[in-house]
mmCIF file of C-alpha atoms in Angstrom:
data_model
loop_
_atom_site.group_PDB
_atom_site.id
_atom_site.type_symbol
_atom_site.label_atom_id
_atom_site.label_comp_id
_atom_site.label_asym_id
_atom_site.label_seq_id
_atom_site.Cartn_x
_atom_site.Cartn_y
_atom_site.Cartn_z
ATOM 1 C CA LEU C 1 -12.655 105.411 -59.173
ATOM 2 C CA ILE C 2 -15.126 105.800 -62.379
ATOM 3 C CA GLY C 3 -16.707 103.043 -63.244
ATOM 4 C CA ALA C 4 -15.691 101.042 -59.698
ATOM 5 C CA PRO C 5 -18.038 98.961 -58.111
ATOM 6 C CA PHE C 6 -19.735 100.424 -54.995
ATOM 7 C CA ASP C 7 -17.191 98.414 -52.812
ATOM 8 C CA GLY C 8 -14.148 99.189 -54.130
ATOM 9 C CA VAL C 9 -15.255 103.234 -53.910
ATOM 10 C CA MET C 10 -15.566 102.509 -50.115
ATOM 11 C CA GLY C 11 -13.119 100.264 -49.999
ATOM 12 C CA ALA C 12 -10.383 103.033 -51.496
ATOM 13 C CA PHE C 13 -12.585 105.987 -48.800
ATOM 14 C CA ALA C 14 -11.335 102.767 -46.165
ATOM 15 C CA ALA C 15 -7.635 103.213 -47.207
ATOM 16 C CA LEU C 16 -7.346 106.425 -46.884
ATOM 17 C CA GLY C 17 -4.812 108.189 -44.256
ATOM 18 C CA ARG C 18 -6.184 109.878 -40.954
ATOM 19 C CA ASP C 19 -4.719 112.706 -42.192
ATOM 20 C CA VAL C 20 -7.182 113.146 -45.350
ATOM 21 C CA ARG C 21 -9.834 115.495 -44.152
ATOM 22 C CA GLU C 22 -11.781 116.844 -47.149
ATOM 23 C CA VAL C 23 -12.863 114.746 -50.042
ATOM 24 C CA ASP C 24 -14.687 116.165 -53.048
ATOM 25 C CA LEU C 25 -17.726 114.263 -54.334
ATOM 26 C CA VAL C 26 -18.329 114.684 -58.200
ATOM 27 C CA PHE C 27 -21.867 113.336 -59.151
ATOM 28 C CA PHE C 28 -22.332 113.086 -62.696
ATOM 29 C CA ARG C 29 -25.682 112.444 -64.635
ATOM 30 C CA GLY C 30 -25.171 109.918 -67.510
ATOM 31 C CA THR C 31 -23.849 107.081 -68.741
ATOM 32 C CA LYS C 32 -20.184 105.303 -68.209
ATOM 33 C CA GLU C 33 -18.949 106.429 -71.729
ATOM 34 C CA GLU C 34 -20.006 110.040 -71.195
ATOM 35 C CA LEU C 35 -18.071 110.578 -68.102
ATOM 36 C CA LYS C 36 -14.911 108.973 -69.331
ATOM 37 C CA GLY C 37 -15.073 111.377 -72.547
ATOM 38 C CA VAL C 38 -15.676 114.563 -69.860
ATOM 39 C CA CYS C 39 -12.270 113.080 -68.003
ATOM 40 C CA ALA C 40 -10.747 112.706 -70.952
ATOM 41 C CA GLY C 41 -11.250 116.192 -72.000
ATOM 42 C CA GLY C 42 -13.756 115.553 -73.891
ATOM 43 C CA THR C 43 -17.613 116.966 -74.396
ATOM 44 C CA GLY C 44 -19.018 114.128 -72.804
ATOM 45 C CA SER C 45 -21.575 112.944 -75.614
ATOM 46 C CA VAL C 46 -21.277 109.909 -77.407
ATOM 47 C CA GLU C 47 -23.341 108.370 -80.269
ATOM 48 C CA GLU C 48 -26.207 106.761 -78.331
ATOM 49 C CA GLU C 49 -26.323 102.744 -78.815
ATOM 50 C CA LYS C 50 -30.345 101.230 -79.904
ATOM 51 C CA ILE C 51 -31.184 97.997 -79.420
ATOM 52 C CA THR C 52 -34.114 95.826 -80.507
ATOM 53 C CA ILE C 53 -36.961 95.078 -78.192
ATOM 54 C CA THR C 54 -38.854 92.467 -79.742
ATOM 55 C CA VAL C 55 -42.989 92.413 -78.466
ATOM 56 C CA VAL C 56 -44.972 89.422 -79.178
ATOM 57 C CA GLN C 57 -48.755 90.849 -77.522
ATOM 58 C CA ASN C 58 -51.375 88.370 -77.116
ATOM 59 C CA LYS C 59 -49.254 85.160 -77.093
ATOM 60 C CA GLY C 60 -51.276 81.954 -78.899
ATOM 61 C CA ALA C 61 -54.399 84.164 -79.586
ATOM 62 C CA LYS C 62 -56.238 84.690 -82.937
ATOM 63 C CA ASP C 63 -54.903 88.286 -83.291
ATOM 64 C CA GLU C 64 -51.050 87.471 -81.561
ATOM 65 C CA GLY C 65 -49.230 90.032 -82.824
ATOM 66 C CA ILE C 66 -45.682 90.912 -83.160
ATOM 67 C CA ARG C 67 -43.645 94.271 -83.132
ATOM 68 C CA ARG C 68 -40.201 94.995 -82.658
ATOM 69 C CA ILE C 69 -39.057 98.981 -81.393
ATOM 70 C CA GLU C 70 -36.332 100.835 -81.484
ATOM 71 C CA ALA C 71 -34.753 101.855 -77.875
ATOM 72 C CA LYS C 72 -32.073 103.566 -76.604
ATOM 73 C CA THR C 73 -29.438 100.705 -75.219
ATOM 74 C CA GLY C 74 -30.212 101.439 -71.024
ATOM 75 C CA CYS C 75 -34.186 101.948 -71.643
ATOM 76 C CA ASN C 76 -37.055 101.095 -69.043
ATOM 77 C CA VAL C 77 -38.964 98.812 -70.380
ATOM 78 C CA ARG C 78 -42.354 99.905 -69.154
ATOM 79 C CA GLN C 79 -41.572 103.554 -70.541
ATOM 80 C CA VAL C 80 -40.357 101.849 -74.399
ATOM 81 C CA LEU C 81 -43.613 99.551 -73.964
ATOM 82 C CA THR C 82 -46.168 102.546 -72.828
ATOM 83 C CA ASP C 83 -44.335 105.385 -75.238
ATOM 84 C CA ASN C 84 -44.853 103.110 -78.062
ATOM 85 C CA GLY C 85 -49.223 102.499 -77.046
ATOM 86 C CA ILE C 86 -48.184 98.556 -76.337
ATOM 87 C CA ASN C 87 -50.316 97.471 -72.559
ATOM 88 C CA VAL C 88 -48.649 95.696 -69.929
ATOM 89 C CA TYR C 89 -51.039 95.993 -67.291
ATOM 90 C CA GLN C 90 -53.742 92.759 -67.030
ATOM 91 C CA SER C 91 -57.492 93.634 -66.370
ATOM 92 C CA LEU C 92 -58.112 96.741 -64.213
ATOM 93 C CA THR C 93 -55.090 97.563 -63.438
ATOM 94 C CA ARG C 94 -54.462 99.189 -66.670
ATOM 95 C CA TRP C 95 -56.241 102.271 -65.148
ATOM 96 C CA THR C 96 -54.916 102.009 -61.260
ATOM 97 C CA ASN C 97 -51.579 100.671 -61.376
ATOM 98 C CA CYS C 98 -48.726 102.634 -60.107
ATOM 99 C CA LYS C 99 -47.170 104.627 -63.030
ATOM 100 C CA GLY C 100 -43.579 102.627 -62.663
ATOM 101 C CA LYS C 101 -42.847 103.363 -59.450
ATOM 102 C CA GLN C 102 -42.818 99.311 -58.475
ATOM 103 C CA LEU C 103 -45.734 99.469 -55.686
ATOM 104 C CA CYS C 104 -47.998 97.612 -57.425
ATOM 105 C CA GLY C 105 -46.180 94.778 -58.947
ATOM 106 C CA THR C 106 -48.668 94.102 -61.882
ATOM 107 C CA CYS C 107 -46.393 95.651 -64.661
ATOM 108 C CA ILE C 108 -45.532 91.792 -65.449
ATOM 109 C CA VAL C 109 -43.999 90.816 -68.476
ATOM 110 C CA ASN C 110 -41.873 87.184 -69.736
ATOM 111 C CA ILE C 111 -38.953 88.026 -71.408
ATOM 112 C CA THR C 112 -38.149 84.855 -73.608
ATOM 113 C CA ASP C 113 -34.974 85.564 -75.723
ATOM 114 C CA GLY C 114 -32.322 88.145 -74.249
ATOM 115 C CA GLY C 115 -33.119 88.053 -70.169
ATOM 116 C CA GLY C 116 -29.221 88.395 -69.677
ATOM 117 C CA GLY C 117 -28.938 91.992 -71.773
ATOM 118 C CA THR C 118 -31.197 93.704 -68.709
ATOM 119 C CA ASN C 119 -30.175 93.896 -65.228
ATOM 120 C CA ARG C 120 -30.599 91.684 -62.264
ATOM 121 C CA LYS C 121 -32.917 91.072 -60.386
ATOM 122 C CA SER C 122 -34.367 93.185 -56.739
ATOM 123 C CA LEU C 123 -35.153 91.585 -53.777
ATOM 124 C CA ASP C 124 -37.998 93.312 -54.014
ATOM 125 C CA GLU C 125 -38.590 92.316 -57.917
ATOM 126 C CA ALA C 126 -38.008 88.393 -56.797
ATOM 127 C CA SER C 127 -40.120 88.223 -53.942
ATOM 128 C CA THR C 128 -43.033 89.510 -55.808
ATOM 129 C CA LEU C 129 -42.847 87.539 -58.455
ATOM 130 C CA ARG C 130 -41.691 84.472 -56.215
ATOM 131 C CA GLU C 131 -43.975 81.656 -57.894
ATOM 132 C CA ASN C 132 -43.580 82.575 -61.017
ATOM 133 C CA PRO C 133 -41.004 81.370 -63.948
ATOM 134 C CA GLU C 134 -37.501 83.180 -63.274
ATOM 135 C CA SER C 135 -38.205 85.059 -66.857
ATOM 136 C CA TYR C 136 -41.317 87.024 -65.775
ATOM 137 C CA ARG C 137 -39.900 90.418 -64.838
ATOM 138 C CA LEU C 138 -41.928 93.782 -63.396
ATOM 139 C CA SER C 139 -41.045 95.644 -66.580
ATOM 140 C CA CYS C 140 -41.133 99.035 -64.377
ATOM 141 C CA VAL C 141 -37.947 98.129 -63.124
ATOM 142 C CA THR C 142 -36.463 96.559 -65.754
ATOM 143 C CA PHE C 143 -33.708 98.278 -67.832
ATOM 144 C CA ALA C 144 -32.668 96.637 -71.545
ATOM 145 C CA TYR C 145 -28.508 96.595 -72.533
ATOM 146 C CA GLY C 146 -28.804 94.332 -74.935
ATOM 147 C CA ASP C 147 -31.677 92.956 -77.555
ATOM 148 C CA ILE C 148 -34.883 90.770 -75.844
ATOM 149 C CA THR C 149 -38.519 89.564 -76.332
ATOM 150 C CA VAL C 150 -40.831 90.086 -74.068
ATOM 151 C CA GLU C 151 -44.042 88.746 -73.938
ATOM 152 C CA THR C 152 -47.181 90.769 -72.903
ATOM 153 C CA PHE C 153 -49.576 89.344 -70.354
ATOM 154 C CA PRO C 154 -47.798 86.422 -69.646
ATOM 155 C CA PRO C 155 -50.005 83.577 -67.181
ATOM 156 C CA ILE C 156 -49.510 84.805 -64.048
ATOM 157 C CA GLU C 157 -50.204 82.127 -59.959
ATOM 158 C CA ALA C 158 -52.405 83.513 -58.320
ATOM 159 C CA ALA C 159 -49.395 84.593 -55.469
ATOM 160 C CA GLN C 160 -48.944 87.495 -57.372
ATOM 161 C CA TRP C 161 -52.270 89.454 -56.043
ATOM 162 C CA THR C 162 -51.076 88.852 -52.667
ATOM 163 C CA ARG C 163 -49.268 93.059 -52.509
#
């Protein structure tokens, strides 16, 4: 059942005969490719794939800048940006944020290109950003699996600050 979706795994459990009394579960921390490598008898190490995160800072301002950051596939957008000295928080939230725990809803970025190469929005994230454009994401819960372009400090609607 390697790489099977959750519903597929649950269906497999449900299909087990009544005579099955024990099931061994093995949890693996790593990528799907690493797990396949281990199961095939290898070491599980695979060459890391890299992506490029293009960051547009202060769009439309005199000091607008563009930075390109190379990162691991599947990286957390907030972590990569903050590790590279890029502030994703507006105003005082730079000092009062939740440090990436999806509690404050203030690390908003605009994924202007490559949004299909990120994870889907959760219901909570969609609710938090409900009156903002679909391309707006909370960087703390956004993972990039392909090249993306990110704008920091996008304009946000008043409803954002109701959390």
